[in-house]
mmCIF file of C-alpha atoms in Angstrom:
data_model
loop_
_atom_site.group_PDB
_atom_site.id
_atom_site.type_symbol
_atom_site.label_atom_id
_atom_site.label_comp_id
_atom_site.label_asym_id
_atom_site.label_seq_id
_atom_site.Cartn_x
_atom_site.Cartn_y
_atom_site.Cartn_z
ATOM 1 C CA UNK A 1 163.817 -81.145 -143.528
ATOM 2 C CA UNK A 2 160.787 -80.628 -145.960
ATOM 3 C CA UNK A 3 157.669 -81.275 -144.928
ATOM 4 C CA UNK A 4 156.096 -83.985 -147.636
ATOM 5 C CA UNK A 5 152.174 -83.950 -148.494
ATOM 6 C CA UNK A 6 152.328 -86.427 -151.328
ATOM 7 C CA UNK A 7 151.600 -86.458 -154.678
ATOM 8 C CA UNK A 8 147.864 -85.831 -155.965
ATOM 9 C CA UNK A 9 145.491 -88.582 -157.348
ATOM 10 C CA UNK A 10 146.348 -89.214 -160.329
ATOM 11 C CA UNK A 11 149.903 -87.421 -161.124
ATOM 12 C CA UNK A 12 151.752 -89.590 -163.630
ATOM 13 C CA UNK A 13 155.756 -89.801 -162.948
ATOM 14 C CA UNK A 14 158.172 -92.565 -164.596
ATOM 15 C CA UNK A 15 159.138 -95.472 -162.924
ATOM 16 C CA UNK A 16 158.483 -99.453 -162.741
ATOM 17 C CA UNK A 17 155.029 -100.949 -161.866
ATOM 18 C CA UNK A 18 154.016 -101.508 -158.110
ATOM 19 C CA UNK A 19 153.919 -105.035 -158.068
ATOM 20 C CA UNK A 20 157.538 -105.564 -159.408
ATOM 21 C CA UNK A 21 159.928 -106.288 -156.410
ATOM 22 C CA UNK A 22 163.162 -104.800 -157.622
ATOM 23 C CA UNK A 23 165.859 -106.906 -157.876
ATOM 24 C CA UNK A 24 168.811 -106.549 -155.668
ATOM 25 C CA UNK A 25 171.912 -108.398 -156.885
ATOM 26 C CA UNK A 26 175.277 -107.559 -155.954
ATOM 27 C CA UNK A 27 176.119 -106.058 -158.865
ATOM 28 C CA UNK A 28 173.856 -103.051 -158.473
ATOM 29 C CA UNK A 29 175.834 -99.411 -158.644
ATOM 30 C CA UNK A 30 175.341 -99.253 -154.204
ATOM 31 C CA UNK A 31 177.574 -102.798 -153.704
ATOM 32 C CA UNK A 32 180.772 -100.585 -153.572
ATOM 33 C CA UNK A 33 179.689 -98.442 -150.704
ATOM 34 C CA UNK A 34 179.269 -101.638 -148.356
ATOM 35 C CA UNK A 35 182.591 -103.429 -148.849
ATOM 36 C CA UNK A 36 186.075 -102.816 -147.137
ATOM 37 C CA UNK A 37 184.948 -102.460 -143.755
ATOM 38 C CA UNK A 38 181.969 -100.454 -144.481
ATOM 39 C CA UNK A 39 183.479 -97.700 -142.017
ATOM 40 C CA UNK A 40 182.023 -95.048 -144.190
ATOM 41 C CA UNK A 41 178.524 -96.649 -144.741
ATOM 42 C CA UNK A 42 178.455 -97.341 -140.587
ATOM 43 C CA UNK A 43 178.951 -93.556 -140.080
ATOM 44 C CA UNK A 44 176.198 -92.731 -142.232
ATOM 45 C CA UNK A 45 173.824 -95.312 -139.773
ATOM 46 C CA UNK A 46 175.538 -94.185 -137.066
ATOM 47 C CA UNK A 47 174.029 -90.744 -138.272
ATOM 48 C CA UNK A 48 170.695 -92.104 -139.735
ATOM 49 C CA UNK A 49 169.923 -93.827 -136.059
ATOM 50 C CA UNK A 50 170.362 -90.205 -134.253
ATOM 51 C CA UNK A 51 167.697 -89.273 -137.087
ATOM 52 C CA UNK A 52 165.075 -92.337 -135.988
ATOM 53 C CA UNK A 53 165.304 -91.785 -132.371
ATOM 54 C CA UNK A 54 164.671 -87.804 -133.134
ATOM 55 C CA UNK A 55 161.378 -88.602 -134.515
ATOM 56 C CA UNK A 56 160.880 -90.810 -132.203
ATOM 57 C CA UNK A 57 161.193 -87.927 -129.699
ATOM 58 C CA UNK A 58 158.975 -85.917 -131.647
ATOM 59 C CA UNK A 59 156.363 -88.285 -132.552
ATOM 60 C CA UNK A 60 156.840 -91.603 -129.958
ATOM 61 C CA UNK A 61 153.173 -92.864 -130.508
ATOM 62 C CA UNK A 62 153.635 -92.883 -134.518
ATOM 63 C CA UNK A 63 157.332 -94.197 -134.611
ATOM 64 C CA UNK A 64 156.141 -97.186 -132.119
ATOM 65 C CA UNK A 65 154.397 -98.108 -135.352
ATOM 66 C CA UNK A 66 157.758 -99.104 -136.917
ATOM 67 C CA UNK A 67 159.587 -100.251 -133.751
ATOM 68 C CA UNK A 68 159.750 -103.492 -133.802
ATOM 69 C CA UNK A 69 159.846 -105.775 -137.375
ATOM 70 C CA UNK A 70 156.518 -106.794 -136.891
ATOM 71 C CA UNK A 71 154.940 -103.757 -136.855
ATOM 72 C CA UNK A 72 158.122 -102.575 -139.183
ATOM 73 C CA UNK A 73 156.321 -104.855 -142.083
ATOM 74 C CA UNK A 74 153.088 -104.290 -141.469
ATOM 75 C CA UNK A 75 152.728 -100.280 -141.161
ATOM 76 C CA UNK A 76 155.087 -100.113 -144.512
ATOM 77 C CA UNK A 77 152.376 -102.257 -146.337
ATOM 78 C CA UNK A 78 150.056 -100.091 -145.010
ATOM 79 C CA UNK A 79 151.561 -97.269 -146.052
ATOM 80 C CA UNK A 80 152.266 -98.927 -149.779
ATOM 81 C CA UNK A 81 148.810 -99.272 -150.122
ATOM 82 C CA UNK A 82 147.533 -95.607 -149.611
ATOM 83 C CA UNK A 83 149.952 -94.807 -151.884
ATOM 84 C CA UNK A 84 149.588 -96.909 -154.807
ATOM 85 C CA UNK A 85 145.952 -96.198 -154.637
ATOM 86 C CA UNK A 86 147.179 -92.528 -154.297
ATOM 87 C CA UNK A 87 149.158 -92.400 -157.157
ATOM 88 C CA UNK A 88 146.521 -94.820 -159.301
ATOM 89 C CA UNK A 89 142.738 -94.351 -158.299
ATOM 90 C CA UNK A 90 142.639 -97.264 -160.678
ATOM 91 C CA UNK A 91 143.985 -99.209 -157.807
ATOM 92 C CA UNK A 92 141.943 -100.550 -154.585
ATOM 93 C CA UNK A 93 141.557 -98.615 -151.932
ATOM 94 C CA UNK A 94 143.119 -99.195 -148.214
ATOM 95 C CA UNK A 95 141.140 -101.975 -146.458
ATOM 96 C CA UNK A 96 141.251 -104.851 -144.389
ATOM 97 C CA UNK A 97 140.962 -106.847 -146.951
ATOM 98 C CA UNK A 98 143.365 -105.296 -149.084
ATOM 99 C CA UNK A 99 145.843 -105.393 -146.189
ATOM 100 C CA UNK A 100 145.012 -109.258 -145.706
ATOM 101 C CA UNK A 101 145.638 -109.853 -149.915
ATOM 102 C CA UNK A 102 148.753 -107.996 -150.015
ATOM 103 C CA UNK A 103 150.385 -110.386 -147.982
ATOM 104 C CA UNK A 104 148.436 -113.476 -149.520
ATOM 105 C CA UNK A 105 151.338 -115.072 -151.181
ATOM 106 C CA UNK A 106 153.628 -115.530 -148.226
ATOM 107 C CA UNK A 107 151.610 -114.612 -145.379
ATOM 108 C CA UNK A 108 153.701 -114.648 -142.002
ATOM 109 C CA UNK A 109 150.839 -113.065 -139.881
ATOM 110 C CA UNK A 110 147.364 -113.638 -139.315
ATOM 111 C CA UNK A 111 144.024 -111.858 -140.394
ATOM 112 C CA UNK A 112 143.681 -110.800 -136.962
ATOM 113 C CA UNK A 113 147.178 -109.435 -136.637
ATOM 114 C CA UNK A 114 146.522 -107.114 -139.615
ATOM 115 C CA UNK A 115 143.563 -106.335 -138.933
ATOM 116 C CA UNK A 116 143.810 -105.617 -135.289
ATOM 117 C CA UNK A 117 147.368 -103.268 -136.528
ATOM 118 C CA UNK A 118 145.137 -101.717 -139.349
ATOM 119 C CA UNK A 119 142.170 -100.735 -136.344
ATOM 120 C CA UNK A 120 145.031 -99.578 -133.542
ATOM 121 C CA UNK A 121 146.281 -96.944 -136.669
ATOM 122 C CA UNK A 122 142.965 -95.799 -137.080
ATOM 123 C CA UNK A 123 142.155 -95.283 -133.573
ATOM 124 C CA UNK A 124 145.136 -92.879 -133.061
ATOM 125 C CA UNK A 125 144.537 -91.402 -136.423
ATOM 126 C CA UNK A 126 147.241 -92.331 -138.309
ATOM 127 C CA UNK A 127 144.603 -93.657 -140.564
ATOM 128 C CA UNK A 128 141.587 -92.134 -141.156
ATOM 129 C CA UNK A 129 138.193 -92.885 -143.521
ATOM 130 C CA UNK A 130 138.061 -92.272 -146.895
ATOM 131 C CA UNK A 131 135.144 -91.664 -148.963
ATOM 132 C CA UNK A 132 133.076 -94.468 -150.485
ATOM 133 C CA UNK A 133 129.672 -95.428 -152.072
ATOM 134 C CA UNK A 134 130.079 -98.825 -151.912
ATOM 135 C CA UNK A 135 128.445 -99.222 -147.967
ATOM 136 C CA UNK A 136 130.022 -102.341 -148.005
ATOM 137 C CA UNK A 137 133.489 -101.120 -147.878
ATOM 138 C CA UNK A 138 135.047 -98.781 -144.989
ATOM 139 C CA UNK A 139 138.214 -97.570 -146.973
ATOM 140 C CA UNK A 140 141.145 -95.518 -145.358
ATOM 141 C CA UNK A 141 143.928 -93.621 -146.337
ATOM 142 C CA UNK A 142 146.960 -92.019 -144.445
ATOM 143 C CA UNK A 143 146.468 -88.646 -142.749
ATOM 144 C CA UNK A 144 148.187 -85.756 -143.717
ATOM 145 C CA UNK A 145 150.686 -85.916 -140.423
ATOM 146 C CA UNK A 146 151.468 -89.411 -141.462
ATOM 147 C CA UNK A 147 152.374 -88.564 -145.496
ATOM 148 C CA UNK A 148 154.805 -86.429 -144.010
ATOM 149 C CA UNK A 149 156.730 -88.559 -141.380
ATOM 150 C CA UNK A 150 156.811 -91.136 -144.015
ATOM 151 C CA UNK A 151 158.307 -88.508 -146.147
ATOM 152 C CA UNK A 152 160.968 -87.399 -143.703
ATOM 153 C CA UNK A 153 161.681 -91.159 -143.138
ATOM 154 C CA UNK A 154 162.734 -92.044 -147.084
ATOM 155 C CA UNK A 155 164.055 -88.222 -147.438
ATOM 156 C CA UNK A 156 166.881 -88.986 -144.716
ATOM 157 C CA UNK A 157 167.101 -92.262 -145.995
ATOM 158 C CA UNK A 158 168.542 -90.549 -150.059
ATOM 159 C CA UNK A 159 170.364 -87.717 -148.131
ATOM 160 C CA UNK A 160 172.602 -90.626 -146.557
ATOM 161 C CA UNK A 161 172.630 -92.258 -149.815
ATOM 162 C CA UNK A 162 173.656 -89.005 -151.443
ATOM 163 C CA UNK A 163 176.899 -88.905 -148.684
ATOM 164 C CA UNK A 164 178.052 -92.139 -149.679
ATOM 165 C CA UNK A 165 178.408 -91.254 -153.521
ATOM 166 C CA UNK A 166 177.659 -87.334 -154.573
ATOM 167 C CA UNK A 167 174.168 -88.204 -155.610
ATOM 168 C CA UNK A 168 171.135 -86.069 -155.757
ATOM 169 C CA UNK A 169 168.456 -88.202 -154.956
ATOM 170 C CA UNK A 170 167.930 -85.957 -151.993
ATOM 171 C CA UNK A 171 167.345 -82.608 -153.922
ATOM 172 C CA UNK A 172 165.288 -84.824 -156.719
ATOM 173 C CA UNK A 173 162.909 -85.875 -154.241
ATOM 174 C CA UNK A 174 162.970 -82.271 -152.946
ATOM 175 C CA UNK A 175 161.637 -80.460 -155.894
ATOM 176 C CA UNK A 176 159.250 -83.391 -157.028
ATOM 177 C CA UNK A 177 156.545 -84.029 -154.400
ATOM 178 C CA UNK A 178 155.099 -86.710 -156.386
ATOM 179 C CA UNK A 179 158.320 -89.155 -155.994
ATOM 180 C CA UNK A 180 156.876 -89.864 -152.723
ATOM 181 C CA UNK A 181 153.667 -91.920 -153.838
ATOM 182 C CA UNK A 182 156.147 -93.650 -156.360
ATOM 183 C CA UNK A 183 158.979 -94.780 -154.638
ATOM 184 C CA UNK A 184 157.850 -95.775 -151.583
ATOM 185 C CA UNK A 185 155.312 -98.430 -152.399
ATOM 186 C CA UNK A 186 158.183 -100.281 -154.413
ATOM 187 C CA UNK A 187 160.919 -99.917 -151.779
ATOM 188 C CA UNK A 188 158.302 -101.288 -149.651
ATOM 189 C CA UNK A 189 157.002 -104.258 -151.436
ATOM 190 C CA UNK A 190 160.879 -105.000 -152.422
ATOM 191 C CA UNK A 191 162.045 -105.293 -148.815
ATOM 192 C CA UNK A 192 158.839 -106.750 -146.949
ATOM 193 C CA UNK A 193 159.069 -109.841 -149.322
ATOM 194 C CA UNK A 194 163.068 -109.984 -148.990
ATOM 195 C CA UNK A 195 163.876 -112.670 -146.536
ATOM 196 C CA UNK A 196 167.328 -110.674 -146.400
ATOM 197 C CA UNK A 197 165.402 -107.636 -144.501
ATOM 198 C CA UNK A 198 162.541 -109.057 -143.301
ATOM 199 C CA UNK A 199 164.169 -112.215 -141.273
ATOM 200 C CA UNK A 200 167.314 -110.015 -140.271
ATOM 201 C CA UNK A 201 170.245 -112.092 -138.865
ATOM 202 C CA UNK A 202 169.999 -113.766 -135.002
ATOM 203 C CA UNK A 203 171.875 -110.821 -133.247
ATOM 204 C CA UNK A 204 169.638 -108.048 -135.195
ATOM 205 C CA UNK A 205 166.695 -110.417 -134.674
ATOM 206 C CA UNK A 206 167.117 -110.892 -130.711
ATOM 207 C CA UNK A 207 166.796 -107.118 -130.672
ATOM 208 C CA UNK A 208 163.644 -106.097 -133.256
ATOM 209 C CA UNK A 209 161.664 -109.187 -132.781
ATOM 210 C CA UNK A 210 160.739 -107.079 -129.047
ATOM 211 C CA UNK A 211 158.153 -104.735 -128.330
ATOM 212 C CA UNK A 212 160.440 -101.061 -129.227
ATOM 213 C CA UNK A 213 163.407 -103.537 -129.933
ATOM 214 C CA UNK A 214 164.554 -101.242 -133.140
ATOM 215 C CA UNK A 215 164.390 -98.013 -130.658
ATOM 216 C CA UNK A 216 166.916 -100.079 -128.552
ATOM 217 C CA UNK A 217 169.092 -101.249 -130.902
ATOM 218 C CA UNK A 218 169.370 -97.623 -132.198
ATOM 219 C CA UNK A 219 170.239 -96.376 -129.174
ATOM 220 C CA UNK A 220 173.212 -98.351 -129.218
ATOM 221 C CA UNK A 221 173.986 -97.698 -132.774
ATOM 222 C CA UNK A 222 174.407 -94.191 -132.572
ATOM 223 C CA UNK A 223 176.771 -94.163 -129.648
ATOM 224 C CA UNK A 224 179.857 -96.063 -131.403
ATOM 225 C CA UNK A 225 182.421 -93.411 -131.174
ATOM 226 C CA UNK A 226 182.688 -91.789 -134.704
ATOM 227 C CA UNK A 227 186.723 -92.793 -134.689
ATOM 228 C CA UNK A 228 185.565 -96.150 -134.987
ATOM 229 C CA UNK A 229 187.270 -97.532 -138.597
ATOM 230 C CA UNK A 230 187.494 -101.448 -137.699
ATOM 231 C CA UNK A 231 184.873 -104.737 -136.361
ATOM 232 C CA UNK A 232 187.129 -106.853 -135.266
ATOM 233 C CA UNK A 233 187.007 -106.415 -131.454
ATOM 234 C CA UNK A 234 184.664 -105.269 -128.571
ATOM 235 C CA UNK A 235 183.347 -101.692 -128.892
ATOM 236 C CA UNK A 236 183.027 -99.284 -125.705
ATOM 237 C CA UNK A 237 179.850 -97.222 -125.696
ATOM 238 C CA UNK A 238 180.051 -95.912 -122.202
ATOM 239 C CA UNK A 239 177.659 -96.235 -119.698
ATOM 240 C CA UNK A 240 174.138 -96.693 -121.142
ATOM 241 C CA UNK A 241 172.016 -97.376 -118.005
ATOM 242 C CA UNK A 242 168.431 -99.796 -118.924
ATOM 243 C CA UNK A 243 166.812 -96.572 -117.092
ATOM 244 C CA UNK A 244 167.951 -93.809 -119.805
ATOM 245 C CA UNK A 245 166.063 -95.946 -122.793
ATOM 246 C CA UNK A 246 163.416 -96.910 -120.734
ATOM 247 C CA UNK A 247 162.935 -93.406 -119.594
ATOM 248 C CA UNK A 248 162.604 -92.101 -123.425
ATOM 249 C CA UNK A 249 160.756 -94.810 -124.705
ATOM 250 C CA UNK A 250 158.368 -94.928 -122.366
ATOM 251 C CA UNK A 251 159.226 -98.744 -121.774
ATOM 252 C CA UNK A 252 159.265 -100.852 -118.477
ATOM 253 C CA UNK A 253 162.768 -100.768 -117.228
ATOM 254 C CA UNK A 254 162.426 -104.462 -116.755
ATOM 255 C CA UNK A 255 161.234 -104.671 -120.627
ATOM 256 C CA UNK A 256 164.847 -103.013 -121.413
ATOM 257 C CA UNK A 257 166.696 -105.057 -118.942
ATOM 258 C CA UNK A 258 165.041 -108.612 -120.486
ATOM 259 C CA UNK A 259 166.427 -107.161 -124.249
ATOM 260 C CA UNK A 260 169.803 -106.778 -122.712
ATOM 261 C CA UNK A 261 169.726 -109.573 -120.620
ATOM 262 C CA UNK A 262 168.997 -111.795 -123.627
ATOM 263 C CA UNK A 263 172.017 -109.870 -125.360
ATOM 264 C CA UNK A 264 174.197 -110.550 -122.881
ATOM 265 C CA UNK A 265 173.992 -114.325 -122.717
ATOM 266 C CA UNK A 266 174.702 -114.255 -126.699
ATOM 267 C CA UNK A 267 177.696 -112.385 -126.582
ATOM 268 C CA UNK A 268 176.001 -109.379 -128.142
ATOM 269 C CA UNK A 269 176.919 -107.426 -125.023
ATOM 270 C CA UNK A 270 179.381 -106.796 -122.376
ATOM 271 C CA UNK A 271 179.595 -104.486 -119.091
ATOM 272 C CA UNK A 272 182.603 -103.802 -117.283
ATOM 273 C CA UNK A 273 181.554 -104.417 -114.339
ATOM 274 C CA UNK A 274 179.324 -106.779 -112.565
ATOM 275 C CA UNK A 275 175.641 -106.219 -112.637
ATOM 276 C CA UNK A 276 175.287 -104.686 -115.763
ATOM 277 C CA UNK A 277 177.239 -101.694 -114.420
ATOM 278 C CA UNK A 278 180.128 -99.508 -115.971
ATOM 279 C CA UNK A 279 180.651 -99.790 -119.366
ATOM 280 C CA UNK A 280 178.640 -101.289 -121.898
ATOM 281 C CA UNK A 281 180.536 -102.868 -124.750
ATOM 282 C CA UNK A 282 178.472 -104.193 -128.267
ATOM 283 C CA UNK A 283 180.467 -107.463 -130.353
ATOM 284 C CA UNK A 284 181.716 -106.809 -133.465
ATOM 285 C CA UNK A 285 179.258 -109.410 -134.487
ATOM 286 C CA UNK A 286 176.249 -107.730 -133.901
ATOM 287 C CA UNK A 287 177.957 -104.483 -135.411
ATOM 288 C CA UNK A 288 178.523 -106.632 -138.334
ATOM 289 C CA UNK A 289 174.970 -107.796 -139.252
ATOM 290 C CA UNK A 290 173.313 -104.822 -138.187
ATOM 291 C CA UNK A 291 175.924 -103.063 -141.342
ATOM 292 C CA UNK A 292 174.586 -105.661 -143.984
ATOM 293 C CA UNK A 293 171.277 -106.026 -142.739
ATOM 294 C CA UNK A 294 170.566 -102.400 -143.246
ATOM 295 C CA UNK A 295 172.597 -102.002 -146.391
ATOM 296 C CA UNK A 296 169.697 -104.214 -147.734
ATOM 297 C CA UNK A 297 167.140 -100.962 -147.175
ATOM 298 C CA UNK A 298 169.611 -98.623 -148.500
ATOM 299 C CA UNK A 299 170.302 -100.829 -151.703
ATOM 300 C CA UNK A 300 166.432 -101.524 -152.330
ATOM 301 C CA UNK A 301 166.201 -97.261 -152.180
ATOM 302 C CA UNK A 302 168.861 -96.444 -154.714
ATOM 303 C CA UNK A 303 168.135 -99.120 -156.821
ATOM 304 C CA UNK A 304 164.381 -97.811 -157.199
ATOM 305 C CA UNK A 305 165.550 -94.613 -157.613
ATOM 306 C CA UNK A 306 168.060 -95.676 -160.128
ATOM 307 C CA UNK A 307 165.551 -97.020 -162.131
ATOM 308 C CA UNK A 308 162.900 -93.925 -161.734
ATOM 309 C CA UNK A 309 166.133 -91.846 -162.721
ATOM 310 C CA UNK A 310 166.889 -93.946 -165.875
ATOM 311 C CA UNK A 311 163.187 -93.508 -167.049
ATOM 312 C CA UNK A 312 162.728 -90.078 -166.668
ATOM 313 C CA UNK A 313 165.622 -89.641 -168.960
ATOM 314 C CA UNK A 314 163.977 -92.284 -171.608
ATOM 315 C CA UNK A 315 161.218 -90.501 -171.545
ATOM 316 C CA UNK A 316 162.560 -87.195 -171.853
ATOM 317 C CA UNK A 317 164.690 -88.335 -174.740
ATOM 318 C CA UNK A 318 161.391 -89.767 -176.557
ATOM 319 C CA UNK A 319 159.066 -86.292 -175.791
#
């Protein structure tokens, strides 16, 4: 997978303006993919989940940034930011206070929750200072290591995309390193203010609302057997001790068993045996919403890239 850096300061590239949150009606050109089952679109989750818990292996203190919807939100606004202001110097650099404004209109955390998540990225250099002659202002922008993890993240993200229909968005993305500071800010902006995405559905909820909750739910994502073609029954995993997650995430085994736990008095999840022993069986329900929660993400993606596409041919037309 390529490594991204970003786009330079300044780089024009066609698409809509940052503060337009794309609309996502059914009738976009993705709708087909999800319907009839969405057999095919689950394989390509199943898939994309192996994908998130490999980075999470490779990079477990970053990825904790994004694994649970709280943080999710947060660290993509964050992200947003450094790259509209990447993309447009015009625009105002990565603060606190920027932070704190972008979510202004609906805000569903406090200044001290952003702020405090803006710090804890600095501290383990995720973030680090930018140049500024204003004194008054302590700007920051995304390091290098973190352009490129977000880059890996939205490149899987149009490679699955690109399974589902024959695209290219993948191999578009590949040869223009400037999509990155483009497309991301509005997939971002589109799905932290979606109350689809960002207030998933109760069984999806119980499991991200939780301190690594999204690592978890992953790990039983990619472990429905690939056969799998129907949601209308109980699902067999296999045995999927608390101690094997807890073990990779670096989480309190009791942490895991509390997430289960909770699952299991909802119906989310079944063992075969007593104690939480044998094997572990997910509800179709959960299997379900997790399919059109996520199809939200992928629909917000190729919808801004169909509309980045669709101007790059205007304006090659009118040059």
């Amino acid at each position: 997978m390529q490594n991204w850096m970003g786009s330079n300061a300044g780089d024009a590239i066609t698409c809509g303006a940052t503060d337009t949150t794309m609309p996502l009606g059914s009738q976009d050109d993705f709708s087909p993919m999800t319907s009839s089952g969405g057999a095919a679109f689950f394989a390509v989750l199943r898939d994309a989940a192996k994908e998130l818990l490999a980075m999470h292996d490779v990079a477990p203190r970053v990825v904790r940034y994004v694994a649970s919807m709280q943080k999710w939100l947060i660290t993509q606004a964050i992200v947003a930011l450094h790259f509209e202001r990447k993309h447009d110097e015009m625009r105002p650099p990565l603060t606190a206070g920027a932070l704190i404004e972008f979510f202004a209109a609906q805000p569903p955390f406090s200044k001290n929750t952003l702020t405090a998540h803006l710090a804890e990225m600095a501290a383990y250099g995720l973030l680090v200072p930018q140049e500024s002659r204003d004194r008054r202002v302590r700007p920051l922008q995304l390091s290098a290591y973190g352009e490129r993890l977000i880059g890996q993240w939205l490149a899987s993200h149009l490679s699955a995309l690109d399974r589902l229909d024959g695209g290219d968005r993948a191999s578009r993305f590949d040869s223009d390193q400037r999509l990155l500071a483009r497309i991301h800010p509005l997939v971002a902006r589109s799905l932290v203010f979606d109350p689809g995405w960002a207030q998933p559905p109760a069984s999806v909820d119980l499991f991200v609302r939780s301190e690594s909750g999204s690592n978890i739910l992953h790990e039983l994502i990619c472990r429905v057997p690939a056969s799998l073609e129907g949601f209308d029954r109980l699902t067999c995993l296999g045995p999927l001790p608390a101690s094997d997650i807890s073990t990779r995430h670096t989480l309190s085994r009791g942490h895991v068993q509390r997430v289960f736990a909770r699952a299991k008095s909802e119906g989310l999840l079944v063992w075969s045996l007593p104690g939480n022993r044998g094997d572990l069986f997910v509800s179709q329900t959960l299997l379900r919403d997790y399919i059109q929660w996520q199809a939200i993400k992928f629909r917000a993606i190729s919808v801004v890239c169909g509309e980045g596409t669709r101007e790059q041919k205007a304006a090659q037309l009118s040059s």
